Amino acid sequence: MIIAHVLLHDRSPIFDLDLENNIPTYFAAAQVFLTALLMVEIHVTERKYFKRIVPGTWVWLVLAAAFAYLAIDDVAAIHEYVLRHTARDLLPPDSLWISLMPWQIIFGPLFALIAALLVMIMLTRFIKDRTLLRLAGAALGCWIFAVLMEGLAKPVFMAQGWYDASVVIEEGLELVGGTLFVLAFAKYVAALKVDFRPDSFAQRSSYLFIKASAFIL
């Protein structure tokens, strides 16, 4: 997708990473939705073997719902609609805040909660498997940097004339992050089905939510 954008986006909008409703958009949405399906499968598998792990197997359903929403949002651009219409209608028409408000401010708490839950998963499920930990950690890092870069697009990259390069990096991070999430969770559910020993994959972690929140902050 990244190479196609670099070579072909000037010729056809269907490869442009900066546009909606084209091949990169649908590819990214498919990655995220596949991750949501893997999370549902993990939930079903873990219920057989993990009885008292914290957070419980319910966390996978919460994350699956969040990832499914993100996949739908990729295609439907819900966050952009809320920002441009619903949220801005709450402010005075001459408010400077309207022109400065990025969507990250509105959706930031939701994304922070999702990120904290993902870190909690890493600290309890992946801590004994360094490959899974690296894959999931790299995936989350890619997405965090992608969100930061999109937030800095107008005040920094556009002002400096770096917008085209920032689009490639930002969207590239999002695509790579999606690929790494698919790999991490597919490897995890496959390992669960082969090993059948919960203690090989999971352990308790004290002050779990505080650790996860501190990491995200």
PDB file of N, CA and C in Angstrom, residues 50-124:
ATOM      1  N   PHE A  50      -8.395 -20.277  31.238  1.00  0.00           N
ATOM      2  CA  PHE A  50      -8.080 -19.223  32.202  1.00  0.00           C
ATOM      3  C   PHE A  50      -9.313 -18.909  33.024  1.00  0.00           C
ATOM      4  N   LYS A  51      -9.287 -19.246  34.281  1.00  0.00           N
ATOM      5  CA  LYS A  51     -10.460 -19.064  35.126  1.00  0.00           C
ATOM      6  C   LYS A  51     -10.387 -17.791  35.958  1.00  0.00           C
ATOM      7  N   ARG A  52      -9.217 -17.482  36.504  1.00  0.00           N
ATOM      8  CA  ARG A  52      -9.122 -16.367  37.438  1.00  0.00           C
ATOM      9  C   ARG A  52      -8.099 -15.316  37.030  1.00  0.00           C
ATOM     10  N   ILE A  53      -7.736 -15.286  35.789  1.00  0.00           N
ATOM     11  CA  ILE A  53      -6.746 -14.309  35.360  1.00  0.00           C
ATOM     12  C   ILE A  53      -7.349 -12.911  35.394  1.00  0.00           C
ATOM     13  N   VAL A  54      -6.509 -11.929  35.694  1.00  0.00           N
ATOM     14  CA  VAL A  54      -6.931 -10.528  35.755  1.00  0.00           C
ATOM     15  C   VAL A  54      -6.124  -9.736  34.735  1.00  0.00           C
ATOM     16  N   PRO A  55      -6.747  -8.928  33.850  1.00  0.00           N
ATOM     17  CA  PRO A  55      -8.197  -8.840  33.663  1.00  0.00           C
ATOM     18  C   PRO A  55      -8.752 -10.120  33.062  1.00  0.00           C
ATOM     19  N   GLY A  56     -10.051 -10.375  33.296  1.00  0.00           N
ATOM     20  CA  GLY A  56     -10.674 -11.616  32.876  1.00  0.00           C
ATOM     21  C   GLY A  56     -10.815 -11.720  31.372  1.00  0.00           C
ATOM     22  N   THR A  57     -11.372 -12.820  30.926  1.00  0.00           N
ATOM     23  CA  THR A  57     -11.524 -13.055  29.495  1.00  0.00           C
ATOM     24  C   THR A  57     -12.472 -12.040  28.848  1.00  0.00           C
ATOM     25  N   TRP A  58     -13.263 -11.339  29.666  1.00  0.00           N
ATOM     26  CA  TRP A  58     -14.166 -10.305  29.139  1.00  0.00           C
ATOM     27  C   TRP A  58     -13.403  -9.206  28.407  1.00  0.00           C
ATOM     28  N   VAL A  59     -12.133  -8.995  28.773  1.00  0.00           N
ATOM     29  CA  VAL A  59     -11.378  -7.895  28.190  1.00  0.00           C
ATOM     30  C   VAL A  59     -11.253  -8.056  26.675  1.00  0.00           C
ATOM     31  N   TRP A  60     -11.229  -9.300  26.217  1.00  0.00           N
ATOM     32  CA  TRP A  60     -11.108  -9.525  24.771  1.00  0.00           C
ATOM     33  C   TRP A  60     -12.353  -9.070  24.023  1.00  0.00           C
ATOM     34  N   LEU A  61     -13.522  -9.233  24.645  1.00  0.00           N
ATOM     35  CA  LEU A  61     -14.761  -8.782  23.995  1.00  0.00           C
ATOM     36  C   LEU A  61     -14.812  -7.255  23.935  1.00  0.00           C
ATOM     37  N   VAL A  62     -14.331  -6.600  24.992  1.00  0.00           N
ATOM     38  CA  VAL A  62     -14.281  -5.136  24.989  1.00  0.00           C
ATOM     39  C   VAL A  62     -13.348  -4.647  23.890  1.00  0.00           C
ATOM     40  N   LEU A  63     -12.167  -5.258  23.808  1.00  0.00           N
ATOM     41  CA  LEU A  63     -11.207  -4.867  22.768  1.00  0.00           C
ATOM     42  C   LEU A  63     -11.724  -5.207  21.367  1.00  0.00           C
ATOM     43  N   ALA A  64     -12.392  -6.349  21.234  1.00  0.00           N
ATOM     44  CA  ALA A  64     -12.947  -6.724  19.936  1.00  0.00           C
ATOM     45  C   ALA A  64     -13.975  -5.706  19.467  1.00  0.00           C
ATOM     46  N   ALA A  65     -14.832  -5.259  20.399  1.00  0.00           N
ATOM     47  CA  ALA A  65     -15.830  -4.245  20.043  1.00  0.00           C
ATOM     48  C   ALA A  65     -15.149  -2.946  19.644  1.00  0.00           C
ATOM     49  N   ALA A  66     -14.084  -2.562  20.367  1.00  0.00           N
ATOM     50  CA  ALA A  66     -13.365  -1.327  20.057  1.00  0.00           C
ATOM     51  C   ALA A  66     -12.693  -1.416  18.689  1.00  0.00           C
ATOM     52  N   PHE A  67     -12.057  -2.540  18.402  1.00  0.00           N
ATOM     53  CA  PHE A  67     -11.382  -2.700  17.114  1.00  0.00           C
ATOM     54  C   PHE A  67     -12.391  -2.772  15.971  1.00  0.00           C
ATOM     55  N   ALA A  68     -13.533  -3.428  16.207  1.00  0.00           N
ATOM     56  CA  ALA A  68     -14.572  -3.466  15.174  1.00  0.00           C
ATOM     57  C   ALA A  68     -15.069  -2.052  14.876  1.00  0.00           C
ATOM     58  N   TYR A  69     -15.232  -1.242  15.935  1.00  0.00           N
ATOM     59  CA  TYR A  69     -15.632   0.152  15.717  1.00  0.00           C
ATOM     60  C   TYR A  69     -14.580   0.902  14.898  1.00  0.00           C
ATOM     61  N   LEU A  70     -13.304   0.699  15.227  1.00  0.00           N
ATOM     62  CA  LEU A  70     -12.244   1.383  14.487  1.00  0.00           C
ATOM     63  C   LEU A  70     -12.259   0.983  13.019  1.00  0.00           C
ATOM     64  N   ALA A  71     -12.549  -0.292  12.747  1.00  0.00           N
ATOM     65  CA  ALA A  71     -12.619  -0.743  11.352  1.00  0.00           C
ATOM     66  C   ALA A  71     -13.768  -0.058  10.621  1.00  0.00           C
ATOM     67  N   ILE A  72     -14.923   0.027  11.289  1.00  0.00           N
ATOM     68  CA  ILE A  72     -16.074   0.710  10.680  1.00  0.00           C
ATOM     69  C   ILE A  72     -15.775   2.193  10.494  1.00  0.00           C
ATOM     70  N   ASP A  73     -15.109   2.782  11.485  1.00  0.00           N
ATOM     71  CA  ASP A  73     -14.778   4.206  11.419  1.00  0.00           C
ATOM     72  C   ASP A  73     -13.821   4.502  10.267  1.00  0.00           C
ATOM     73  N   ASP A  74     -12.911   3.555   9.980  1.00  0.00           N
ATOM     74  CA  ASP A  74     -11.989   3.737   8.857  1.00  0.00           C
ATOM     75  C   ASP A  74     -12.751   3.962   7.553  1.00  0.00           C
ATOM     76  N   VAL A  75     -13.842   3.226   7.389  1.00  0.00           N
ATOM     77  CA  VAL A  75     -14.608   3.305   6.150  1.00  0.00           C
ATOM     78  C   VAL A  75     -15.630   4.434   6.190  1.00  0.00           C
ATOM     79  N   ALA A  76     -16.301   4.580   7.347  1.00  0.00           N
ATOM     80  CA  ALA A  76     -17.397   5.555   7.445  1.00  0.00           C
ATOM     81  C   ALA A  76     -16.945   6.937   7.891  1.00  0.00           C
ATOM     82  N   ALA A  77     -15.677   7.053   8.358  1.00  0.00           N
ATOM     83  CA  ALA A  77     -15.131   8.344   8.816  1.00  0.00           C
ATOM     84  C   ALA A  77     -16.024   8.984   9.872  1.00  0.00           C
ATOM     85  N   ILE A  78     -16.417   8.206  10.883  1.00  0.00           N
ATOM     86  CA  ILE A  78     -17.315   8.688  11.933  1.00  0.00           C
ATOM     87  C   ILE A  78     -16.663   9.808  12.725  1.00  0.00           C
ATOM     88  N   HIS A  79     -15.376   9.635  13.054  1.00  0.00           N
ATOM     89  CA  HIS A  79     -14.718  10.650  13.893  1.00  0.00           C
ATOM     90  C   HIS A  79     -14.674  12.004  13.183  1.00  0.00           C
ATOM     91  N   GLU A  80     -14.503  11.980  11.870  1.00  0.00           N
ATOM     92  CA  GLU A  80     -14.482  13.245  11.137  1.00  0.00           C
ATOM     93  C   GLU A  80     -15.865  13.898  11.116  1.00  0.00           C
ATOM     94  N   TYR A  81     -16.917  13.102  10.995  1.00  0.00           N
ATOM     95  CA  TYR A  81     -18.272  13.651  10.994  1.00  0.00           C
ATOM     96  C   TYR A  81     -18.595  14.284  12.344  1.00  0.00           C
ATOM     97  N   VAL A  82     -18.234  13.560  13.424  1.00  0.00           N
ATOM     98  CA  VAL A  82     -18.498  14.090  14.772  1.00  0.00           C
ATOM     99  C   VAL A  82     -17.756  15.395  14.983  1.00  0.00           C
ATOM    100  N   LEU A  83     -16.508  15.461  14.531  1.00  0.00           N
ATOM    101  CA  LEU A  83     -15.709  16.662  14.724  1.00  0.00           C
ATOM    102  C   LEU A  83     -16.251  17.826  13.900  1.00  0.00           C
ATOM    103  N   ARG A  84     -16.572  17.584  12.646  1.00  0.00           N
ATOM    104  CA  ARG A  84     -16.961  18.665  11.741  1.00  0.00           C
ATOM    105  C   ARG A  84     -18.392  19.147  11.954  1.00  0.00           C
ATOM    106  N   HIS A  85     -19.244  18.298  12.493  1.00  0.00           N
ATOM    107  CA  HIS A  85     -20.645  18.659  12.606  1.00  0.00           C
ATOM    108  C   HIS A  85     -21.115  18.677  14.069  1.00  0.00           C
ATOM    109  N   THR A  86     -21.219  17.503  14.675  1.00  0.00           N
ATOM    110  CA  THR A  86     -21.822  17.393  16.005  1.00  0.00           C
ATOM    111  C   THR A  86     -21.058  18.186  17.046  1.00  0.00           C
ATOM    112  N   ALA A  87     -19.734  17.940  17.175  1.00  0.00           N
ATOM    113  CA  ALA A  87     -18.959  18.589  18.233  1.00  0.00           C
ATOM    114  C   ALA A  87     -18.870  20.098  18.024  1.00  0.00           C
ATOM    115  N   ARG A  88     -18.677  20.531  16.795  1.00  0.00           N
ATOM    116  CA  ARG A  88     -18.500  21.962  16.543  1.00  0.00           C
ATOM    117  C   ARG A  88     -19.800  22.738  16.709  1.00  0.00           C
ATOM    118  N   ASP A  89     -20.946  22.041  16.583  1.00  0.00           N
ATOM    119  CA  ASP A  89     -22.228  22.712  16.801  1.00  0.00           C
ATOM    120  C   ASP A  89     -22.417  23.113  18.251  1.00  0.00           C
ATOM    121  N   LEU A  90     -21.633  22.511  19.148  1.00  0.00           N
ATOM    122  CA  LEU A  90     -21.754  22.830  20.565  1.00  0.00           C
ATOM    123  C   LEU A  90     -21.007  24.108  20.930  1.00  0.00           C
ATOM    124  N   LEU A  91     -20.193  24.621  20.015  1.00  0.00           N
ATOM    125  CA  LEU A  91     -19.368  25.787  20.296  1.00  0.00           C
ATOM    126  C   LEU A  91     -19.885  27.010  19.547  1.00  0.00           C
ATOM    127  N   PRO A  92     -19.600  28.198  20.040  1.00  0.00           N
ATOM    128  CA  PRO A  92     -19.983  29.420  19.319  1.00  0.00           C
ATOM    129  C   PRO A  92     -19.325  29.454  17.949  1.00  0.00           C
ATOM    130  N   PRO A  93     -20.005  29.986  16.928  1.00  0.00           N
ATOM    131  CA  PRO A  93     -19.459  29.972  15.561  1.00  0.00           C
ATOM    132  C   PRO A  93     -18.171  30.761  15.408  1.00  0.00           C
ATOM    133  N   ASP A  94     -17.932  31.740  16.295  1.00  0.00           N
ATOM    134  CA  ASP A  94     -16.716  32.530  16.182  1.00  0.00           C
ATOM    135  C   ASP A  94     -15.605  32.043  17.112  1.00  0.00           C
ATOM    136  N   SER A  95     -15.786  30.852  17.691  1.00  0.00           N
ATOM    137  CA  SER A  95     -14.798  30.325  18.628  1.00  0.00           C
ATOM    138  C   SER A  95     -13.522  29.909  17.908  1.00  0.00           C
ATOM    139  N   LEU A  96     -12.385  30.372  18.418  1.00  0.00           N
ATOM    140  CA  LEU A  96     -11.093  29.976  17.858  1.00  0.00           C
ATOM    141  C   LEU A  96     -10.856  28.487  18.050  1.00  0.00           C
ATOM    142  N   TRP A  97     -11.470  27.919  19.091  1.00  0.00           N
ATOM    143  CA  TRP A  97     -11.271  26.507  19.410  1.00  0.00           C
ATOM    144  C   TRP A  97     -11.747  25.600  18.268  1.00  0.00           C
ATOM    145  N   ILE A  98     -12.743  26.060  17.494  1.00  0.00           N
ATOM    146  CA  ILE A  98     -13.265  25.258  16.388  1.00  0.00           C
ATOM    147  C   ILE A  98     -12.176  24.976  15.365  1.00  0.00           C
ATOM    148  N   SER A  99     -11.382  25.973  15.062  1.00  0.00           N
ATOM    149  CA  SER A  99     -10.339  25.790  14.044  1.00  0.00           C
ATOM    150  C   SER A  99      -9.129  25.044  14.578  1.00  0.00           C
ATOM    151  N   LEU A 100      -8.995  24.973  15.897  1.00  0.00           N
ATOM    152  CA  LEU A 100      -7.818  24.326  16.480  1.00  0.00           C
ATOM    153  C   LEU A 100      -8.083  22.903  16.960  1.00  0.00           C
ATOM    154  N   MET A 101      -9.359  22.544  17.129  1.00  0.00           N
ATOM    155  CA  MET A 101      -9.704  21.296  17.795  1.00  0.00           C
ATOM    156  C   MET A 101      -9.454  20.078  16.910  1.00  0.00           C
ATOM    157  N   PRO A 102      -8.468  19.265  17.212  1.00  0.00           N
ATOM    158  CA  PRO A 102      -8.267  18.019  16.463  1.00  0.00           C
ATOM    159  C   PRO A 102      -9.187  16.926  17.005  1.00  0.00           C
ATOM    160  N   TRP A 103      -9.449  15.904  16.177  1.00  0.00           N
ATOM    161  CA  TRP A 103     -10.340  14.840  16.626  1.00  0.00           C
ATOM    162  C   TRP A 103      -9.734  14.051  17.784  1.00  0.00           C
ATOM    163  N   GLN A 104      -8.397  14.087  17.922  1.00  0.00           N
ATOM    164  CA  GLN A 104      -7.757  13.334  19.002  1.00  0.00           C
ATOM    165  C   GLN A 104      -8.232  13.789  20.382  1.00  0.00           C
ATOM    166  N   ILE A 105      -8.612  15.082  20.514  1.00  0.00           N
ATOM    167  CA  ILE A 105      -9.065  15.584  21.816  1.00  0.00           C
ATOM    168  C   ILE A 105     -10.386  14.933  22.201  1.00  0.00           C
ATOM    169  N   ILE A 106     -11.278  14.774  21.225  1.00  0.00           N
ATOM    170  CA  ILE A 106     -12.588  14.190  21.503  1.00  0.00           C
ATOM    171  C   ILE A 106     -12.489  12.690  21.746  1.00  0.00           C
ATOM    172  N   PHE A 107     -11.727  12.005  20.904  1.00  0.00           N
ATOM    173  CA  PHE A 107     -11.633  10.553  21.004  1.00  0.00           C
ATOM    174  C   PHE A 107     -10.445  10.094  21.849  1.00  0.00           C
ATOM    175  N   GLY A 108      -9.665  11.038  22.361  1.00  0.00           N
ATOM    176  CA  GLY A 108      -8.482  10.688  23.143  1.00  0.00           C
ATOM    177  C   GLY A 108      -8.757   9.772  24.325  1.00  0.00           C
ATOM    178  N   PRO A 109      -9.762  10.076  25.172  1.00  0.00           N
ATOM    179  CA  PRO A 109     -10.026   9.183  26.312  1.00  0.00           C
ATOM    180  C   PRO A 109     -10.352   7.754  25.900  1.00  0.00           C
ATOM    181  N   LEU A 110     -11.121   7.595  24.814  1.00  0.00           N
ATOM    182  CA  LEU A 110     -11.440   6.242  24.333  1.00  0.00           C
ATOM    183  C   LEU A 110     -10.186   5.526  23.879  1.00  0.00           C
ATOM    184  N   PHE A 111      -9.335   6.217  23.106  1.00  0.00           N
ATOM    185  CA  PHE A 111      -8.103   5.594  22.628  1.00  0.00           C
ATOM    186  C   PHE A 111      -7.151   5.272  23.780  1.00  0.00           C
ATOM    187  N   ALA A 112      -7.108   6.147  24.782  1.00  0.00           N
ATOM    188  CA  ALA A 112      -6.248   5.897  25.939  1.00  0.00           C
ATOM    189  C   ALA A 112      -6.708   4.651  26.692  1.00  0.00           C
ATOM    190  N   LEU A 113      -8.030   4.476  26.816  1.00  0.00           N
ATOM    191  CA  LEU A 113      -8.564   3.297  27.501  1.00  0.00           C
ATOM    192  C   LEU A 113      -8.233   2.031  26.718  1.00  0.00           C
ATOM    193  N   ILE A 114      -8.400   2.074  25.401  1.00  0.00           N
ATOM    194  CA  ILE A 114      -8.062   0.912  24.570  1.00  0.00           C
ATOM    195  C   ILE A 114      -6.580   0.570  24.714  1.00  0.00           C
ATOM    196  N   ALA A 115      -5.734   1.593  24.669  1.00  0.00           N
ATOM    197  CA  ALA A 115      -4.287   1.372  24.794  1.00  0.00           C
ATOM    198  C   ALA A 115      -3.946   0.780  26.151  1.00  0.00           C
ATOM    199  N   ALA A 116      -4.592   1.276  27.222  1.00  0.00           N
ATOM    200  CA  ALA A 116      -4.327   0.747  28.564  1.00  0.00           C
ATOM    201  C   ALA A 116      -4.739  -0.718  28.660  1.00  0.00           C
ATOM    202  N   LEU A 117      -5.877  -1.079  28.069  1.00  0.00           N
ATOM    203  CA  LEU A 117      -6.309  -2.478  28.079  1.00  0.00           C
ATOM    204  C   LEU A 117      -5.332  -3.361  27.307  1.00  0.00           C
ATOM    205  N   LEU A 118      -4.805  -2.844  26.202  1.00  0.00           N
ATOM    206  CA  LEU A 118      -3.823  -3.610  25.434  1.00  0.00           C
ATOM    207  C   LEU A 118      -2.542  -3.835  26.237  1.00  0.00           C
ATOM    208  N   VAL A 119      -2.110  -2.806  26.969  1.00  0.00           N
ATOM    209  CA  VAL A 119      -0.920  -2.964  27.810  1.00  0.00           C
ATOM    210  C   VAL A 119      -1.190  -3.976  28.921  1.00  0.00           C
ATOM    211  N   MET A 120      -2.401  -3.956  29.491  1.00  0.00           N
ATOM    212  CA  MET A 120      -2.760  -4.936  30.517  1.00  0.00           C
ATOM    213  C   MET A 120      -2.697  -6.354  29.960  1.00  0.00           C
ATOM    214  N   ILE A 121      -3.143  -6.514  28.717  1.00  0.00           N
ATOM    215  CA  ILE A 121      -3.050  -7.820  28.061  1.00  0.00           C
ATOM    216  C   ILE A 121      -1.594  -8.251  27.932  1.00  0.00           C
ATOM    217  N   MET A 122      -0.733  -7.317  27.514  1.00  0.00           N
ATOM    218  CA  MET A 122       0.685  -7.646  27.344  1.00  0.00           C
ATOM    219  C   MET A 122       1.317  -8.051  28.672  1.00  0.00           C
ATOM    220  N   LEU A 123       0.955  -7.348  29.751  1.00  0.00           N
ATOM    221  CA  LEU A 123       1.573  -7.614  31.046  1.00  0.00           C
ATOM    222  C   LEU A 123       1.120  -8.927  31.662  1.00  0.00           C
ATOM    223  N   THR A 124      -0.029  -9.425  31.254  1.00  0.00           N
ATOM    224  CA  THR A 124      -0.534 -10.666  31.844  1.00  0.00           C
ATOM    225  C   THR A 124      -0.468 -11.860  30.907  1.00  0.00           C
TER     226      THR A 124
END
